Short mmCIF file of C-alpha atoms and ligand atoms in Angstrom, two decimals:
data_model
loop_
_atom_site.label_atom_id
_atom_site.label_comp_id
_atom_site.label_asym_id
_atom_site.label_seq_id
_atom_site.Cartn_x
_atom_site.Cartn_y
_atom_site.Cartn_z
CA UNK A 19 129.47 80.77 113.68
CA UNK A 20 130.44 83.85 112.04
CA UNK A 21 129.51 84.38 108.28
CA UNK A 22 129.43 86.84 105.52
CA UNK A 23 126.20 88.73 105.06
CA UNK A 24 125.41 90.67 102.07
CA UNK A 25 124.06 93.91 103.99
CA UNK A 26 122.13 96.67 102.35
CA UNK A 27 123.84 99.93 103.10
CA UNK A 28 121.38 102.00 101.15
CA UNK A 29 118.85 102.23 98.33
CA UNK A 30 117.53 105.07 95.45
CA UNK A 31 115.50 104.90 92.61
CA UNK A 32 114.88 107.11 89.61
CA UNK A 33 111.66 107.63 87.21
CA UNK A 34 111.54 109.33 83.88
CA UNK A 35 109.63 112.71 84.15
CA UNK A 36 107.24 111.83 81.62
CA UNK A 37 103.91 110.21 83.09
CA UNK A 38 101.59 108.51 80.46
CA UNK A 39 98.10 107.92 82.09
CA UNK A 40 95.64 105.47 81.28
CA UNK A 41 93.48 108.20 79.71
CA UNK A 42 96.35 109.23 77.22
CA UNK A 43 96.92 105.53 76.35
CA UNK A 44 92.96 105.40 75.35
CA UNK A 45 93.57 107.92 72.75
CA UNK A 46 96.61 105.85 71.24
CA UNK A 47 95.10 102.46 71.40
CA UNK A 48 91.79 100.90 71.63
CA UNK A 49 91.51 100.61 75.35
CA UNK A 50 90.10 102.35 78.47
CA UNK A 51 91.16 103.31 82.16
CA UNK A 52 88.57 101.10 83.62
CA UNK A 53 90.08 97.69 81.52
CA UNK A 54 93.56 98.59 82.51
CA UNK A 55 92.91 99.15 86.08
CA UNK A 56 90.37 96.11 86.50
CA UNK A 57 93.08 93.72 84.77
CA UNK A 58 96.20 94.90 86.41
CA UNK A 59 95.83 97.69 88.71
CA UNK A 60 97.93 99.95 86.73
CA UNK A 61 97.14 103.79 86.42
CA UNK A 62 99.88 105.36 85.09
CA UNK A 63 103.46 104.86 83.89
CA UNK A 64 106.67 106.72 83.31
CA UNK A 65 108.27 107.17 79.87
CA UNK A 66 111.86 108.11 79.29
CA UNK A 67 112.72 111.19 77.39
CA UNK A 68 114.06 110.88 73.85
CA UNK A 69 117.72 110.40 74.15
CA UNK A 70 117.47 109.19 77.60
CA UNK A 71 118.68 105.58 77.79
CA UNK A 72 119.00 102.88 80.50
CA UNK A 73 122.13 103.71 81.54
CA UNK A 74 120.89 107.33 82.50
CA UNK A 75 118.14 105.82 84.44
CA UNK A 76 120.50 103.36 86.31
CA UNK A 77 123.06 106.23 87.00
CA UNK A 78 120.54 108.23 88.60
CA UNK A 79 119.12 105.34 90.93
CA UNK A 80 122.73 104.39 91.76
CA UNK A 81 123.72 108.01 92.74
CA UNK A 82 120.63 108.22 95.03
CA UNK A 83 121.43 104.70 96.59
CA UNK A 84 125.21 105.65 97.00
CA UNK A 85 123.79 109.16 98.81
CA UNK A 86 121.53 107.02 101.22
CA UNK A 87 124.16 104.47 101.94
CA UNK A 88 126.43 107.59 102.49
CA UNK A 89 129.28 106.01 100.71
CA UNK A 90 131.36 107.30 97.67
CA UNK A 91 131.15 105.82 94.31
CA UNK A 92 134.92 104.88 94.67
CA UNK A 93 134.15 102.50 97.44
CA UNK A 94 132.01 100.21 95.11
CA UNK A 95 134.28 97.29 93.37
CA UNK A 96 131.35 95.55 91.27
CA UNK A 97 128.46 96.88 89.72
CA UNK A 98 125.79 94.20 88.39
CA UNK A 99 122.97 95.87 86.38
CA UNK A 100 120.05 93.80 85.67
CA UNK A 101 118.56 94.68 82.52
CA UNK A 102 116.71 93.37 79.40
CA UNK A 103 116.91 96.70 77.63
CA UNK A 104 120.58 97.74 77.48
CA UNK A 105 121.84 100.95 75.54
CA UNK A 106 123.63 98.81 72.97
CA UNK A 107 123.91 95.07 72.40
CA UNK A 108 127.42 95.44 73.89
CA UNK A 109 129.20 96.86 75.73
CA UNK A 110 126.78 96.01 78.78
CA UNK A 111 125.15 98.86 80.16
CA UNK A 112 127.02 98.34 83.50
CA UNK A 113 130.13 99.34 82.16
CA UNK A 114 128.71 102.80 80.94
CA UNK A 115 127.19 103.09 84.39
CA UNK A 116 130.87 102.49 85.87
CA UNK A 117 132.32 105.18 83.34
CA UNK A 118 129.63 107.82 84.03
CA UNK A 119 130.09 107.18 88.13
CA UNK A 120 133.90 107.58 87.57
CA UNK A 121 134.90 104.37 88.49
CA UNK A 122 137.92 102.86 86.80
CA UNK A 123 138.51 99.85 89.22
CA UNK A 124 136.82 96.80 89.74
CA UNK A 125 134.24 94.81 87.57
CA UNK A 126 130.92 95.71 85.97
CA UNK A 127 128.41 93.84 83.99
CA UNK A 128 124.77 93.00 83.18
CA UNK A 129 122.30 90.38 84.23
CA UNK A 130 119.56 89.45 82.03
CA UNK A 131 116.93 87.71 83.35
CA UNK A 132 114.07 90.01 82.32
CA UNK A 133 111.50 90.71 84.96
CA UNK A 134 113.38 88.63 87.58
CA UNK A 135 116.68 90.31 86.92
CA UNK A 136 117.07 92.23 89.98
CA UNK A 137 116.58 88.96 91.81
CA UNK A 138 119.13 87.25 89.86
CA UNK A 139 121.50 90.40 90.12
CA UNK A 140 121.06 90.27 94.12
CA UNK A 141 121.71 86.55 94.19
CA UNK A 142 124.79 87.08 92.14
CA UNK A 143 126.08 89.67 94.18
CA UNK A 144 125.38 87.75 97.24
CA UNK A 145 127.56 85.09 95.90
CA UNK A 146 130.25 87.63 95.00
CA UNK A 147 130.22 89.20 98.49
CA UNK A 148 130.18 85.61 100.35
CA UNK A 149 133.06 84.43 98.43
CA UNK A 150 135.17 87.51 99.09
CA UNK A 151 135.32 88.50 95.27
CA UNK A 152 133.50 91.72 96.17
CA UNK A 153 133.44 93.92 99.30
CA UNK A 154 130.88 96.36 98.19
CA UNK A 155 128.56 95.87 95.25
CA UNK A 156 126.02 98.11 93.65
CA UNK A 157 123.13 96.28 92.39
CA UNK A 158 120.73 97.99 89.89
CA UNK A 159 117.81 97.17 87.91
CA UNK A 160 117.08 99.34 85.35
CA UNK A 161 114.89 99.35 82.13
CA UNK A 162 113.42 101.23 79.11
CA UNK A 163 110.45 98.75 78.02
CA UNK A 164 109.02 102.06 76.46
CA UNK A 165 111.50 101.26 73.33
CA UNK A 166 110.65 97.53 72.84
CA UNK A 167 106.87 97.80 72.96
CA UNK A 168 104.78 97.85 70.11
CA UNK A 169 102.69 100.80 70.81
CA UNK A 170 100.03 99.48 68.39
CA UNK A 171 99.29 96.22 70.36
CA UNK A 172 97.00 96.99 73.27
CA UNK A 173 97.72 93.89 74.90
CA UNK A 174 101.05 94.50 75.90
CA UNK A 175 101.67 98.50 75.42
CA UNK A 176 99.19 99.04 78.41
CA UNK A 177 101.28 97.08 80.94
CA UNK A 178 104.93 98.35 80.92
CA UNK A 179 106.70 101.35 82.13
CA UNK A 180 110.48 102.86 82.24
CA UNK A 181 112.37 103.00 85.63
CA UNK A 182 115.14 102.31 87.90
CA UNK A 183 116.10 101.28 91.41
CA UNK A 184 119.45 100.28 92.97
CA UNK A 185 120.81 99.02 96.24
CA UNK A 186 124.20 99.03 97.87
CA UNK A 187 125.34 95.82 99.46
CA UNK A 188 128.43 95.45 101.79
CA UNK A 189 130.12 92.25 102.93
CA UNK A 190 129.57 92.11 106.78
CA UNK A 191 130.18 89.70 109.48
CA UNK A 192 127.07 88.22 110.63
CA UNK A 193 126.33 85.66 113.61
CA UNK A 194 125.06 82.94 111.23
CA UNK A 195 121.59 83.41 112.86
CA UNK A 196 118.14 84.79 111.39
CA UNK A 197 118.46 87.71 113.41
CA UNK A 198 121.54 88.90 111.23
CA UNK A 199 120.95 92.01 108.99
CA UNK A 200 121.51 90.88 105.18
CA UNK A 201 120.51 88.41 102.59
CA UNK A 202 119.58 85.17 104.50
CA UNK A 203 118.67 82.99 101.57
CA UNK A 204 118.13 83.00 97.76
CA UNK A 205 116.63 80.83 95.27
CA UNK A 206 116.57 81.17 91.59
CA UNK A 207 114.73 78.99 88.83
CA UNK A 208 114.36 79.12 85.15
CA UNK A 209 112.59 76.71 82.59
CA UNK A 210 113.55 77.41 79.12
CA UNK A 211 110.47 75.55 77.94
CA UNK A 212 108.50 78.38 78.35
CA UNK A 213 110.55 80.99 76.44
CA UNK A 214 108.02 81.43 73.67
CA UNK A 215 105.32 82.74 75.99
CA UNK A 216 106.99 86.09 76.69
CA UNK A 217 109.61 87.32 74.26
CA UNK A 218 111.01 90.17 72.21
CA UNK A 219 110.63 89.09 68.22
CA UNK A 220 114.00 90.38 67.64
CA UNK A 221 117.92 90.08 68.37
CA UNK A 222 121.54 90.51 66.92
CA UNK A 223 121.87 87.20 66.21
CA UNK A 224 118.50 86.04 64.89
CA UNK A 225 116.86 89.25 63.03
CA UNK A 226 119.70 91.85 63.31
CA UNK A 227 116.87 94.11 64.82
CA UNK A 228 115.98 94.75 68.46
CA UNK A 229 112.11 93.74 67.88
CA UNK A 230 109.03 94.18 69.96
CA UNK A 231 107.72 92.41 72.94
CA UNK A 232 105.43 89.73 72.51
CA UNK A 233 103.37 87.81 75.18
CA UNK A 234 100.84 85.26 76.02
CA UNK A 235 99.27 87.31 78.84
CA UNK A 236 96.99 84.25 79.78
CA UNK A 237 99.72 81.77 79.87
CA UNK A 238 102.03 84.06 81.74
CA UNK A 239 99.24 84.59 84.08
CA UNK A 240 98.54 80.84 84.53
CA UNK A 241 102.17 80.06 85.60
CA UNK A 242 103.12 83.14 87.67
CA UNK A 243 101.38 82.50 91.18
CA UNK A 244 102.59 78.89 91.20
CA UNK A 245 105.87 79.67 90.41
CA UNK A 246 106.09 82.51 92.84
CA UNK A 247 104.78 80.47 95.65
CA UNK A 248 107.19 77.71 94.93
CA UNK A 249 110.34 79.80 95.43
CA UNK A 250 108.83 81.46 98.45
CA UNK A 251 108.03 78.02 100.02
CA UNK A 252 111.98 77.11 98.92
CA UNK A 253 112.96 80.08 101.23
CA UNK A 254 110.64 79.16 104.10
CA UNK A 255 112.14 75.71 104.01
CA UNK A 256 115.63 76.76 103.98
CA UNK A 257 115.30 79.01 107.00
CA UNK A 258 112.35 77.94 108.86
CA UNK A 259 110.77 81.29 108.53
CA UNK A 260 106.95 81.59 107.63
CA UNK A 261 104.83 84.20 106.19
CA UNK A 262 103.76 85.45 109.68
CA UNK A 263 107.45 86.16 110.42
CA UNK A 264 107.63 88.58 107.38
CA UNK A 265 107.68 92.32 107.92
CA UNK A 266 107.28 93.15 104.18
CA UNK A 267 106.37 91.25 100.91
CA UNK A 268 108.06 93.09 98.23
CA UNK A 269 106.97 91.47 94.96
CA UNK A 270 107.77 92.40 91.24
CA UNK A 271 105.31 94.72 89.91
CA UNK A 272 103.81 93.20 87.11
CA UNK A 273 100.16 93.02 87.88
CA UNK A 274 98.07 93.76 90.79
CA UNK A 275 96.00 90.49 90.35
CA UNK A 276 99.06 88.71 90.62
CA UNK A 277 100.45 90.17 93.50
CA UNK A 278 97.11 89.81 95.55
CA UNK A 279 96.63 86.18 94.52
CA UNK A 280 100.44 85.23 95.28
CA UNK A 281 100.18 86.83 98.75
CA UNK A 282 96.74 85.45 99.24
CA UNK A 283 98.03 81.81 98.59
CA UNK A 284 100.95 82.15 100.75
CA UNK A 285 99.01 83.99 103.66
CA UNK A 286 100.75 86.93 103.61
CA UNK A 287 98.48 89.77 105.21
CA UNK A 288 97.65 92.32 102.51
CA UNK A 289 98.99 95.28 104.73
CA UNK A 290 102.53 93.69 104.52
CA UNK A 291 102.56 93.89 100.79
CA UNK A 292 104.51 96.71 98.86
CA UNK A 293 102.34 97.76 95.86
CA UNK A 294 103.77 100.27 93.30
CA UNK A 295 102.51 98.86 89.93
CA UNK A 296 99.52 101.26 90.13
CA UNK A 297 102.15 104.11 89.63
CA UNK A 298 105.04 102.59 87.84
CA UNK A 299 103.47 99.95 85.56
CA UNK A 300 105.68 97.03 84.96
CA UNK A 301 109.20 98.19 84.86
CA UNK A 302 110.78 94.82 84.62
CA UNK A 303 113.99 94.44 86.60
CA UNK A 304 113.38 97.99 87.89
CA UNK A 305 110.34 97.16 89.60
CA UNK A 306 111.47 95.58 92.88
CA UNK A 307 114.11 98.24 93.58
CA UNK A 308 111.81 100.97 92.92
CA UNK A 309 109.20 99.39 95.24
CA UNK A 310 111.62 98.77 97.95
CA UNK A 311 112.96 102.37 97.81
CA UNK A 312 109.25 103.84 98.08
CA UNK A 313 108.62 101.88 100.90
CA UNK A 314 111.87 102.65 102.80
CA UNK A 315 111.63 106.41 101.76
CA UNK A 316 107.91 106.40 103.28
CA UNK A 317 109.01 104.82 106.25
CA UNK A 318 107.53 101.66 106.17
CA UNK A 319 110.54 99.51 105.69
CA UNK A 320 112.92 100.06 108.46
CA UNK A 321 116.32 98.73 109.70
CA UNK A 322 116.02 95.19 110.92
CA UNK A 323 112.77 94.41 109.26
CA UNK A 324 112.32 90.97 107.51
CA UNK A 325 111.69 91.50 103.60
CA UNK A 326 110.82 89.10 101.00
CA UNK A 327 111.68 89.67 97.43
CA UNK A 328 110.19 87.79 94.67
CA UNK A 329 109.99 87.86 90.79
CA UNK A 330 108.67 86.07 87.83
CA UNK A 331 109.13 86.91 84.19
CA UNK A 332 110.38 85.88 80.65
CA UNK A 333 112.07 82.70 80.26
CA UNK A 334 110.38 81.64 82.39
CA UNK A 335 112.77 82.84 85.28
CA UNK A 336 111.71 83.44 88.76
CA UNK A 337 113.27 83.46 92.09
CA UNK A 338 113.09 84.86 95.82
CA UNK A 339 115.49 86.61 98.03
CA UNK A 340 114.80 86.63 101.87
CA UNK A 341 116.80 89.46 103.57
CA UNK A 342 116.83 91.51 106.90
CA UNK A 343 117.02 95.14 106.17
N1 ACO V 402 92.04 97.22 76.44
C1 ACO V 402 90.96 96.91 76.45
N2 ACO V 402 90.61 95.52 75.86
C2 ACO V 402 91.80 94.52 75.99
C3 ACO V 402 93.10 95.28 76.05
C4 ACO V 402 93.23 96.63 76.43
N3 ACO V 402 94.51 96.90 76.62
N4 ACO V 402 93.97 94.12 75.88
C5 ACO V 402 93.25 92.97 75.58
N5 ACO V 402 91.91 93.36 75.88
C6 ACO V 402 90.69 92.50 75.18
C7 ACO V 402 91.34 91.29 74.53
O1 ACO V 402 91.26 91.44 73.08
C8 ACO V 402 90.06 90.22 74.87
O2 ACO V 402 88.81 90.74 74.14
P1 ACO V 402 87.94 89.66 73.38
O3 ACO V 402 87.19 88.82 74.64
O4 ACO V 402 86.97 90.33 72.50
O5 ACO V 402 88.92 88.59 72.68
C9 ACO V 402 89.62 90.52 76.20
O6 ACO V 402 90.39 92.09 76.38
C10 ACO V 402 90.38 89.73 77.29
O7 ACO V 402 91.50 89.64 77.07
P2 ACO V 402 92.44 88.57 77.65
O8 ACO V 402 93.85 88.43 77.40
O9 ACO V 402 91.67 87.28 77.94
O10 ACO V 402 92.57 89.29 79.24
P3 ACO V 402 93.05 88.80 80.85
O11 ACO V 402 91.82 88.86 81.60
O12 ACO V 402 93.61 87.51 80.55
O13 ACO V 402 93.86 89.98 80.98
C11 ACO V 402 96.39 90.35 80.84
C12 ACO V 402 95.11 90.33 80.15
C13 ACO V 402 96.06 91.68 81.65
C14 ACO V 402 97.53 90.69 79.87
C15 ACO V 402 96.41 89.20 81.69
O14 ACO V 402 96.58 87.93 81.05
C16 ACO V 402 97.69 89.34 82.48
O15 ACO V 402 97.94 90.25 83.46
N6 ACO V 402 98.81 88.32 82.37
C17 ACO V 402 100.17 88.42 82.95
C18 ACO V 402 100.84 88.97 81.94
C19 ACO V 402 101.77 89.85 82.92
O16 ACO V 402 101.61 90.40 83.76
N7 ACO V 402 103.03 90.19 82.02
C20 ACO V 402 103.90 90.98 82.41
C21 ACO V 402 105.56 90.24 82.17
S1 ACO V 402 105.81 88.69 83.06
C22 ACO V 402 105.97 89.29 84.55
O17 ACO V 402 106.36 90.04 84.73
C23 ACO V 402 105.20 88.41 85.40
#
C-alpha cells in the first residue's frame, strides 16, 4: 500500500560563537566544574551574542539544512519553528525566519512545547505532509535560553545554552512498510498538572514581563525517565520495532544522567546513544536537531538508519518520533 512518508532531505545546525565553560561559570555563581559534570554531564554551553536573536540562530541552522538538502529556500512551503524564546511576544519567530530567507509564499508558525518543541514540530510537520497541506517543510528548533535564565540562580543557570538545528522534510511516496525512509510513527503527550515544576515566572498576560526560568529539578528528574520510556514503548507497540532494531537513539539533551537512565531502562546499547549535552548544555527545542546534525556530519547517522528521537520538558510535555533517515 502506497503511503506518504515525511522524509528527511537534509539537516543543519548553528551554535553562537561564545563558549561559556563550567570554570567560567564558577566565577559567576557558587558552583564548580566537578559538581556540574557529575550531576549533569555538561562541560560547556554556547551563549548568543548581544543583539543575536533566536531567529538569527534559526536562519543560520535553516540555511545549513537547505544546503545539506540541496534545495532552494523557495522550494519550502511551510516553516515550523519550535521555540520558547521567540524574538518578540508576536509575531512568531517563524515569520521572521521566512522573511530572512526571502520566502513570501506558504505559511510559517511557531510551536511552543519547550524542550519537547522539536518533537512536537516534527509531528506537526508530519501531519501537514501526510494530509497534503505541505509538500516541503522546514522544521527548526531554536532557542536563546540565556535570555530567560536567572544568572544568580546556580540551580538553573548551569544547565542551559543557546543553539539551533533544522531539518528539511519532503512528502515522498512510500510502500507503507517499516523499510520506508521517513517518519514511521510519532507520539505526543502532555499533562498540565505538572506545569508549576518547570516554568518561566513572567509572561505578557500575567506579569507583562518576560520572566526567568524556575525549576524543581528533582521533580523533573523523577518524572523524566518514566515519561520518556512510555512514549518510546508506544512507538514500539505501534510498529513492532524494538530497542535492538534501532541504529541510533537521539534524545533531548537535558542531562546525561537522564539520557543514560532512559537508554538503560529501554535496553538501548550505549554505543547507539548520541550525546552532545557535554558540549551544548540543554538547548531546549534546539537540542535534538543539534545532536542529529552532529551525528550526521561526523558520519554516524547514515541514509536508511533507524533513528529514535525523544524529548520531555516543561508542561510537562513529552514525545517520540521514530524515523528512517
Ligand atoms: N553547583 C553546586 N551546588 C549546587 C548547584 C550548582 N550549580 N545547584 C544546586 N546545588 C546544591 C544544592 O543547593 C544542594 O545543596 P544542599 O544539599 O546543601 O541543599 C545540592 O547541590 C544538591 O542539590 P539537588 O537539587 O538535590 O541536586 P540534584 O542531584 O537533584 O541535581 C539537577 C540537580 C542537576 C538540577 C537535577 O535535579 C536534574 O538534573 N534535574 C532534571 C532537571 C533538568 O534536566 N531540567 C532540564 C529541563 S527539563 C528537560 O529538559 C527534561
